[in-house]
Short mmCIF file of C-alpha atoms in Angstrom, two decimals:
data_model
loop_
_atom_site.label_atom_id
_atom_site.label_comp_id
_atom_site.label_asym_id
_atom_site.label_seq_id
_atom_site.Cartn_x
_atom_site.Cartn_y
_atom_site.Cartn_z
CA MET A 62 -0.20 -0.26 -0.45
CA VAL A 63 1.34 2.93 -0.85
CA TRP A 64 0.12 6.57 1.42
CA GLY A 65 0.60 10.21 0.35
CA SER A 66 0.62 12.24 -2.87
CA GLU A 67 2.20 10.75 -5.85
CA LEU A 68 5.17 12.59 -6.53
CA LYS A 69 6.05 14.27 -10.66
CA GLY A 70 8.56 15.65 -12.43
CA TRP A 71 11.91 17.47 -10.10
CA ARG A 72 10.37 16.43 -6.85
CA LEU A 73 10.51 12.47 -7.73
CA VAL A 74 14.28 12.98 -9.07
CA ALA A 75 14.73 14.60 -5.44
CA LEU A 76 13.34 11.97 -3.93
CA LEU A 77 15.01 8.79 -5.76
CA CYS A 78 18.31 11.02 -5.37
CA LEU A 79 17.85 10.67 -1.53
CA THR A 80 16.94 7.65 -1.25
CA GLN A 81 19.78 6.64 -3.46
CA VAL A 82 21.77 8.65 -1.18
CA LEU A 83 20.62 7.10 2.12
CA GLY A 84 20.97 3.69 0.58
CA MET A 85 24.58 3.76 -0.49
CA LEU A 86 25.80 5.14 3.59
CA SER A 87 27.44 0.72 3.70
CA ASN A 88 28.91 1.73 -0.20
CA ALA A 89 32.09 2.44 1.19
CA THR A 90 32.05 1.65 4.04
CA PHE A 91 34.81 -0.66 3.69
CA PRO A 92 37.23 0.52 1.63
CA ALA A 93 37.15 3.61 3.61
CA LEU A 94 38.60 1.33 6.74
CA ILE A 95 40.94 -0.80 4.91
CA PRO A 96 43.41 0.59 7.75
CA VAL A 97 41.56 -0.17 10.19
CA PHE A 98 40.53 -3.88 8.63
CA GLN A 99 44.32 -4.40 7.07
CA PRO A 100 46.00 -4.71 10.82
CA LEU A 101 42.80 -6.04 12.07
CA TRP A 102 42.40 -9.33 10.49
CA SER A 103 45.72 -9.41 9.07
CA LEU A 104 44.77 -8.70 5.36
CA SER A 105 47.32 -8.05 3.01
CA ASN A 106 46.76 -5.29 0.30
CA THR A 107 45.20 -7.86 -2.79
CA GLU A 108 42.89 -9.45 -0.07
CA ALA A 109 41.81 -5.84 0.83
CA GLY A 110 40.97 -5.67 -3.09
CA TRP A 111 39.11 -8.67 -3.16
CA VAL A 112 36.38 -7.19 -0.31
CA SER A 113 36.33 -3.89 -1.95
CA GLY A 114 35.92 -5.63 -5.36
CA VAL A 115 33.56 -8.22 -4.49
CA TYR A 116 30.80 -5.90 -3.44
CA TYR A 117 30.68 -4.49 -7.18
CA ALA A 118 31.05 -8.61 -8.35
CA GLY A 119 27.63 -8.82 -6.58
CA TYR A 120 26.35 -5.94 -8.32
CA THR A 121 27.58 -7.47 -11.40
CA ALA A 122 26.46 -11.06 -10.83
CA ALA A 123 22.58 -9.09 -10.87
CA VAL A 124 22.19 -7.08 -12.15
CA PRO A 125 22.00 -8.26 -15.80
CA VAL A 126 18.43 -9.70 -14.49
CA LEU A 127 17.33 -7.14 -12.21
CA VAL A 128 17.64 -4.70 -13.93
CA THR A 129 15.85 -6.33 -17.28
CA LEU A 130 13.20 -7.35 -15.97
CA THR A 131 12.49 -4.03 -15.37
CA ASP A 132 10.81 -4.29 -18.86
CA ARG A 133 8.35 -6.53 -18.06
CA GLN A 134 7.22 -5.28 -14.34
CA ASP A 135 7.61 -2.00 -12.04
CA ALA A 136 11.09 -1.05 -11.32
CA ARG A 137 9.21 -0.54 -7.52
CA SER A 138 9.32 -3.88 -6.19
CA ILE A 139 12.40 -4.52 -7.41
CA TYR A 140 13.41 -1.49 -5.59
CA LEU A 141 11.83 -2.49 -1.95
CA LEU A 142 13.54 -5.68 -1.84
CA SER A 143 16.49 -4.76 -2.69
CA CYS A 144 16.91 -1.76 0.07
CA LEU A 145 15.76 -4.61 2.20
CA LEU A 146 18.57 -6.86 1.21
CA GLY A 147 20.94 -3.87 1.78
CA GLY A 148 20.08 -3.21 5.44
CA LEU A 149 20.58 -6.68 6.50
CA ALA A 150 24.23 -7.37 4.51
CA ALA A 151 25.19 -3.71 6.10
CA LEU A 152 23.90 -5.48 9.85
CA GLY A 153 24.79 -8.75 9.33
CA PHE A 154 28.43 -7.41 8.51
CA ALA A 155 28.37 -5.67 11.95
CA VAL A 156 27.67 -8.32 13.84
CA PHE A 157 28.88 -11.46 12.20
CA ALA A 158 32.21 -9.99 9.87
CA ASP A 159 34.99 -11.62 11.66
CA GLY A 160 37.52 -11.66 8.69
CA PHE A 161 38.48 -12.19 5.18
CA TRP A 162 35.32 -14.61 4.39
CA THR A 163 32.95 -13.34 6.67
CA ALA A 164 33.72 -9.97 4.97
CA MET A 165 33.67 -11.09 1.46
CA ALA A 166 29.88 -12.95 1.66
CA PHE A 167 28.22 -9.74 3.46
CA ARG A 168 30.26 -7.39 0.95
CA PHE A 169 28.95 -9.22 -2.06
CA CYS A 170 24.56 -9.54 -0.86
CA GLY A 171 25.31 -5.50 -0.32
CA GLY A 172 26.52 -5.18 -3.98
CA ILE A 173 23.14 -7.42 -5.21
CA SER A 174 21.37 -4.85 -3.12
CA LEU A 175 23.30 -2.05 -5.25
CA ALA A 176 22.05 -3.42 -8.50
CA GLY A 177 18.39 -3.45 -6.91
CA THR A 178 18.52 0.08 -6.09
CA TYR A 179 20.86 1.66 -8.31
CA MET A 180 20.52 1.05 -11.94
CA VAL A 181 16.97 -0.03 -11.20
CA GLY A 182 16.16 3.48 -9.66
CA LEU A 183 17.69 4.81 -12.87
CA LYS A 184 14.99 2.86 -14.52
CA LEU A 185 12.09 3.76 -11.78
CA LEU A 186 13.14 7.37 -12.31
CA SER A 187 13.02 7.14 -16.58
CA ASP A 188 9.74 5.39 -16.31
CA ARG A 189 7.67 7.91 -15.18
CA LEU A 190 9.26 11.25 -16.55
CA PRO A 191 8.61 12.75 -20.08
CA GLU A 192 10.86 12.35 -22.77
CA GLU A 193 11.80 15.64 -22.43
CA GLY A 194 14.62 16.61 -20.26
CA ARG A 195 15.61 12.86 -19.29
CA ALA A 196 19.17 13.49 -19.79
CA ARG A 197 19.06 16.43 -17.18
CA SER A 198 17.13 14.29 -14.92
CA VAL A 199 19.53 10.81 -15.74
CA ALA A 200 23.02 13.20 -15.48
CA VAL A 201 21.41 15.25 -11.72
CA TYR A 202 20.67 11.36 -10.66
CA THR A 203 23.84 9.21 -11.04
CA ALA A 204 25.89 12.53 -9.89
CA HIS A 205 24.38 11.29 -6.78
CA PHE A 206 25.88 8.27 -6.68
CA GLY A 207 29.43 10.23 -6.18
CA ILE A 208 27.44 11.64 -3.53
CA GLY A 209 26.38 8.75 -1.59
CA ALA A 210 29.72 7.07 -1.86
CA SER A 211 31.24 10.39 -0.57
CA LEU A 212 28.82 10.50 2.45
CA SER A 213 29.76 6.77 3.13
CA VAL A 214 33.03 7.63 3.42
CA PHE A 215 32.36 10.23 5.40
CA ALA A 216 30.25 8.52 8.19
CA ALA A 217 32.82 5.51 7.88
CA GLY A 218 35.73 7.58 9.17
CA GLU A 219 33.44 9.58 11.96
CA VAL A 220 31.30 6.84 13.51
CA THR A 221 34.55 4.22 13.60
CA ALA A 222 36.15 7.02 15.19
CA LEU A 223 33.33 7.61 17.96
CA ALA A 224 32.15 4.41 18.23
CA GLY A 225 33.94 1.74 16.09
CA TRP A 226 33.77 0.10 12.95
CA SER A 227 30.71 -2.31 13.19
CA TRP A 228 28.55 0.65 14.34
CA ALA A 229 29.37 2.87 10.62
CA PHE A 230 27.45 -0.69 9.31
CA VAL A 231 24.70 -0.15 11.64
CA VAL A 232 24.93 3.27 10.24
CA GLY A 233 24.86 1.90 6.56
CA ALA A 234 22.06 -0.38 7.27
CA ALA A 235 19.37 2.83 9.04
CA GLY A 236 20.01 4.84 5.39
CA SER A 237 18.92 1.05 3.50
CA PHE A 238 15.77 0.54 5.63
CA ALA A 239 15.39 4.53 5.50
CA SER A 240 15.11 4.38 1.42
CA LEU A 241 12.54 1.18 1.63
CA LEU A 242 10.10 3.23 3.87
CA LEU A 243 10.77 6.68 1.36
CA ILE A 244 10.07 4.51 -1.89
CA ALA A 245 7.18 2.66 -0.31
CA VAL A 246 5.51 5.40 0.56
CA PHE A 247 5.81 8.19 -2.10
CA VAL A 248 6.47 6.53 -5.24
CA ARG A 249 2.91 4.63 -6.73
CA PRO A 250 3.52 1.15 -8.80
CA LEU A 251 3.02 1.22 -12.44
CA PRO A 252 0.64 -0.62 -14.10
CA HIS A 253 2.12 -3.51 -16.56
CA HIS A 254 4.39 -2.72 -19.74
CA GLU A 255 2.55 -2.75 -22.50
CA GLU A 256 5.42 -2.60 -24.75
CA ALA A 257 7.53 -5.23 -23.00
CA PRO A 258 8.64 -8.07 -24.74
CA SER A 259 5.98 -11.17 -24.80
CA SER A 260 8.27 -13.75 -23.25
CA PRO A 261 10.62 -13.69 -20.53
CA ALA A 262 13.55 -15.64 -23.12
CA ALA A 263 12.45 -12.58 -25.37
CA VAL A 264 13.12 -10.22 -22.34
CA PHE A 265 16.73 -11.39 -21.87
CA ASP A 266 17.64 -11.55 -25.57
CA PHE A 267 20.70 -8.59 -25.36
CA ARG A 268 21.21 -9.36 -29.61
CA PRO A 269 19.12 -6.02 -30.05
CA VAL A 270 21.20 -4.11 -27.41
CA PHE A 271 24.20 -5.52 -28.70
CA ARG A 272 23.23 -4.08 -32.73
CA ASN A 273 22.73 -0.65 -30.92
CA ARG A 274 26.01 0.98 -31.91
CA PRO A 275 25.83 4.26 -30.25
CA ALA A 276 24.25 3.13 -27.17
CA LEU A 277 27.01 -0.08 -27.15
CA ALA A 278 29.74 2.44 -27.51
CA TYR A 279 28.69 4.61 -24.38
CA THR A 280 28.45 1.37 -22.36
CA LEU A 281 31.75 0.43 -23.34
CA GLY A 282 33.16 3.80 -22.71
CA TYR A 283 31.41 3.31 -19.56
CA ALA A 284 32.94 0.52 -18.25
CA ALA A 285 36.59 2.55 -18.57
CA HIS A 286 35.31 4.92 -16.99
CA ILE A 287 34.32 2.86 -13.88
CA TRP A 288 37.52 0.92 -14.32
CA GLU A 289 39.40 4.13 -13.65
CA LEU A 290 36.64 5.60 -10.70
CA PHE A 291 36.17 2.45 -8.54
CA GLY A 292 39.99 1.64 -8.54
CA PHE A 293 40.50 5.52 -7.39
CA ARG A 294 37.70 5.65 -4.39
CA ALA A 295 38.53 1.84 -3.37
CA TRP A 296 41.90 2.94 -2.66
CA LEU A 297 41.73 6.63 -2.24
CA VAL A 298 42.02 7.03 1.65
CA ALA A 299 44.63 3.88 1.64
CA PHE A 300 46.56 6.12 -0.44
CA LEU A 301 45.93 9.46 1.47
CA VAL A 302 47.28 7.76 4.77
CA PHE A 303 50.54 6.96 2.71
CA ALA A 304 50.52 10.68 1.34
CA PHE A 305 49.84 12.23 4.97
CA THR A 306 53.41 10.26 6.15
CA TRP A 307 55.15 12.50 3.11
CA GLN A 308 53.12 15.59 4.50
CA PRO A 309 53.61 16.77 7.53
CA VAL A 310 51.39 19.69 7.61
CA LEU A 311 48.55 17.45 6.90
CA ALA A 312 49.83 14.78 9.79
CA GLU A 313 50.30 17.61 12.16
CA SER A 314 46.36 19.07 11.25
CA SER A 315 43.07 18.03 12.34
CA TRP A 316 41.91 16.47 9.64
CA THR A 317 41.36 12.85 9.02
CA PRO A 318 42.05 10.89 5.71
CA THR A 319 38.40 10.44 5.75
CA GLN A 320 37.60 13.56 6.03
CA VAL A 321 39.99 14.72 3.41
CA ALA A 322 38.45 12.15 0.74
CA THR A 323 35.23 12.94 1.50
CA VAL A 324 35.97 16.65 0.37
CA LEU A 325 37.44 15.36 -2.88
CA LEU A 326 34.26 12.30 -3.82
CA LEU A 327 31.94 15.41 -3.44
CA LEU A 328 33.32 17.16 -6.26
CA GLY A 329 32.00 14.86 -8.04
CA LEU A 330 28.20 16.23 -8.26
CA PRO A 331 29.10 19.21 -9.52
CA ALA A 332 31.62 18.23 -11.99
CA SER A 333 28.95 15.13 -13.50
CA ILE A 334 26.18 17.83 -13.81
CA LEU A 335 28.28 20.02 -15.30
CA GLY A 336 30.16 17.48 -17.39
CA ASN A 337 26.46 16.55 -19.12
CA GLU A 338 25.42 19.90 -19.96
CA VAL A 339 28.81 20.91 -21.30
CA ALA A 340 28.48 17.90 -23.61
CA THR A 341 24.51 18.56 -24.66
CA VAL A 342 25.71 21.70 -25.86
CA PHE A 343 29.44 20.79 -27.92
CA GLY A 344 28.79 16.77 -28.56
CA ARG A 345 28.53 14.56 -26.20
CA ARG A 346 31.22 11.94 -27.65
CA ARG A 347 33.84 14.87 -27.96
CA VAL A 348 33.45 16.06 -24.84
CA VAL A 349 33.62 12.48 -22.83
CA SER A 350 36.99 11.78 -25.02
CA LEU A 351 38.28 14.89 -24.31
CA VAL A 352 37.42 14.13 -20.28
CA MET A 353 38.98 11.00 -20.34
CA VAL A 354 42.24 11.58 -21.43
CA GLY A 355 42.46 14.33 -18.96
CA SER A 356 41.64 12.04 -16.16
CA GLY A 357 44.03 9.07 -17.37
CA GLY A 358 46.59 11.49 -17.85
CA ILE A 359 46.77 12.45 -14.29
CA ALA A 360 46.55 9.13 -13.36
CA LEU A 361 49.36 7.84 -14.87
CA PHE A 362 51.62 9.93 -12.89
CA LEU A 363 49.46 10.62 -9.70
CA GLY A 364 50.97 7.94 -7.23
CA PHE A 365 54.46 9.23 -7.98
CA ILE A 366 53.51 12.03 -6.34
CA ALA A 367 53.14 11.71 -2.69
CA ALA A 368 56.14 13.63 -1.78
CA VAL A 369 55.96 16.98 -4.10
CA PRO A 370 54.85 20.41 -2.03
CA LEU A 371 51.43 19.71 -0.29
CA TRP A 372 49.98 22.51 -2.89
CA LEU A 373 50.91 20.70 -6.03
CA LEU A 374 49.77 17.36 -4.63
CA ALA A 375 46.67 19.28 -3.81
CA ALA A 376 45.74 20.82 -7.38
CA VAL A 377 46.51 17.52 -8.99
CA LEU A 378 43.81 15.69 -6.41
CA LEU A 379 41.26 18.28 -6.57
CA ILE A 380 41.60 18.55 -10.47
CA TYR A 381 41.68 14.28 -11.30
CA SER A 382 38.51 14.16 -8.84
CA VAL A 383 36.69 16.91 -10.93
CA LEU A 384 37.94 15.27 -14.48
CA ILE A 385 36.98 11.57 -12.88
CA MET A 386 33.44 12.37 -12.19
CA ALA A 387 33.25 14.75 -14.98
CA ASP A 388 31.91 12.25 -17.71
CA SER A 389 29.70 9.58 -15.62
CA GLY A 390 26.65 10.91 -16.25
CA ALA A 391 27.38 12.26 -19.89
CA LEU A 392 27.93 8.16 -20.62
CA THR A 393 25.03 6.91 -18.77
CA ALA A 394 22.43 9.83 -20.23
CA GLY A 395 23.99 8.88 -23.93
CA ALA A 396 22.86 5.37 -23.15
CA VAL A 397 19.69 5.88 -21.78
CA ILE A 398 18.93 8.51 -24.78
CA ALA A 399 20.24 5.83 -27.22
CA ALA A 400 18.01 3.17 -25.79
CA THR A 401 15.27 2.18 -27.53
CA PRO A 402 12.29 2.61 -25.27
CA GLU A 403 11.02 -1.54 -25.07
CA ARG A 404 15.07 -2.27 -24.88
CA ARG A 405 15.79 0.87 -22.21
CA GLY A 406 15.98 -2.25 -18.98
CA ALA A 407 18.19 -4.46 -21.21
CA THR A 408 20.89 -1.49 -22.30
CA MET A 409 20.49 -0.29 -18.99
CA ALA A 410 21.46 -3.24 -17.60
CA LEU A 411 24.67 -4.66 -20.22
CA HIS A 412 25.46 -0.70 -19.05
CA ALA A 413 25.84 -1.78 -15.61
CA LEU A 414 27.11 -4.95 -16.05
CA LEU A 415 29.59 -4.12 -17.85
CA GLY A 416 30.89 -0.83 -16.02
CA PHE A 417 30.48 -2.83 -12.67
CA GLY A 418 32.43 -5.36 -13.80
CA ALA A 419 34.96 -3.11 -14.41
CA GLY A 420 34.55 -1.80 -11.08
CA PHE A 421 35.11 -5.44 -9.63
CA LEU A 422 38.16 -6.38 -11.48
CA SER A 423 39.75 -2.43 -10.69
CA PRO A 424 39.85 -2.29 -7.14
CA LEU A 425 41.34 -6.00 -6.87
CA ALA A 426 43.68 -5.17 -9.54
CA PHE A 427 45.42 -2.13 -8.02
CA GLY A 428 46.07 -4.11 -4.96
CA VAL A 429 47.32 -7.28 -6.84
CA VAL A 430 50.14 -4.08 -8.14
CA LEU A 431 50.39 -2.92 -4.39
CA ASP A 432 51.65 -6.34 -3.43
CA LEU A 433 53.52 -7.16 -6.49
CA ALA A 434 55.80 -3.80 -6.84
CA GLY A 435 56.96 -3.48 -2.39
CA GLY A 436 53.27 -2.74 -0.80
CA ALA A 437 51.38 0.11 0.53
CA GLY A 438 54.60 1.82 1.57
CA ALA A 439 56.10 2.01 -1.70
CA GLY A 440 56.06 5.00 -3.68
CA LEU A 441 56.70 3.06 -6.51
CA ALA A 442 53.94 0.84 -6.26
CA TRP A 443 51.41 3.42 -5.16
CA GLY A 444 52.59 5.09 -9.48
CA LEU A 445 52.23 1.99 -10.68
CA ALA A 446 48.70 1.05 -9.37
CA PHE A 447 47.48 4.57 -10.50
CA ALA A 448 49.09 4.02 -13.50
CA LEU A 449 47.15 1.01 -14.44
CA LEU A 450 44.05 3.12 -13.28
CA GLY A 451 44.55 5.49 -16.49
CA LEU A 452 45.91 3.37 -18.75
CA GLY A 453 41.94 1.77 -18.62
CA VAL A 454 40.24 4.51 -18.99
CA LEU A 455 42.82 6.12 -21.74
CA ALA A 456 41.07 3.23 -23.90
CA GLY A 457 37.40 5.19 -23.57
CA PRO A 458 37.91 7.31 -26.31
CA VAL A 459 39.05 4.73 -28.96
CA ILE A 460 35.95 3.00 -28.21
CA LEU A 461 33.84 6.03 -28.33
CA TYR A 462 35.36 6.47 -31.72
CA LEU A 463 35.63 2.68 -33.28
CA ILE A 464 32.03 2.01 -32.20
CA GLY A 465 29.89 5.16 -31.77
CA ARG A 466 30.69 6.71 -35.51
CA GLN A 467 29.17 3.25 -36.72
CA GLY A 468 25.84 4.18 -35.21
CA SER A 469 22.82 5.58 -37.53
CA ARG A 470 22.05 7.61 -34.71
CA GLN A 471 25.07 9.58 -33.70
CA GLN A 472 24.52 11.41 -30.58
CA GLY A 473 26.99 13.82 -30.45
#
């Protein structure tokens, strides 16, 4: 049963952005607390990378099914069940996690929950909005993923300092349960989709999605973007801990690595929204490609400069934090716009599958490079690990050029 009046337009966008942020309060809790869990559970960098990445493995495993099903049924019911799972997964981590394997299990379940809220939430939103203004709404919604990740980092650091790491996960669980309540109260169910494919087999036929070259180009470009972004997010706090050892001013200040990381990640909201607006005016593929070249170029040397003067390190991190998110909304909006209406759910499922599949591998690959190159105390290791992120995102412009130009419907 749904109480209250139906929300439409920007009120609905605002609600979905709020529930996304609340539901993501446990999203970055483990990565933000890698410096806590590594000595507590004797985790190597590779093992820490596994626990960070397995969250997105859960996402990747579930998203093709959950998002594609929204072509046959209202996304609202999937969203509600996923919020419930997310709350239980975070609560389970707080109470039962005691090492590598239990952490892996609960984080995997948390990733499944994200699969049923983030892209399913976008489908829920796009199904209820008119075509006009949809691209802008998509950009605003996707930008709030960065807000959710940022506040998750902040909450993890502050709550852990006050009450211990388990309470940080309890706070994350509370956010998921709050999202469930808000959607249940304020979003009404939609009737059956008249344009949906007639059979379950047709729903999961991805061949038409692969034939849509403009949408596929944005999806593969999104995978390159996520490779860089999620590697950066997963290891940012640990990198800042390393950088603090080379920056006496930071080490002696009242700022903590999680607080600095929160500020850097919060830049993603205006960057993503502005990036989409610029892309709409000057050409989506062109702008996205330029942004990727910029962020990838910085990543190639970022890990090597922890010991440079603080002003230079701060400037590079600020610019990088803006560029790494400036293409996010433009890529997802491009895929949604290019998708055919009857295959929008399947298109978004593939978009999320490939993107977050890269998001699963990236933190793990980052941790492996750290271990192989000397550990988290070695500048060379950080330099090579960030360079790996840069090489991945620099494949994006090539993909957009080679595949995007083949499409009959040019997006930019």
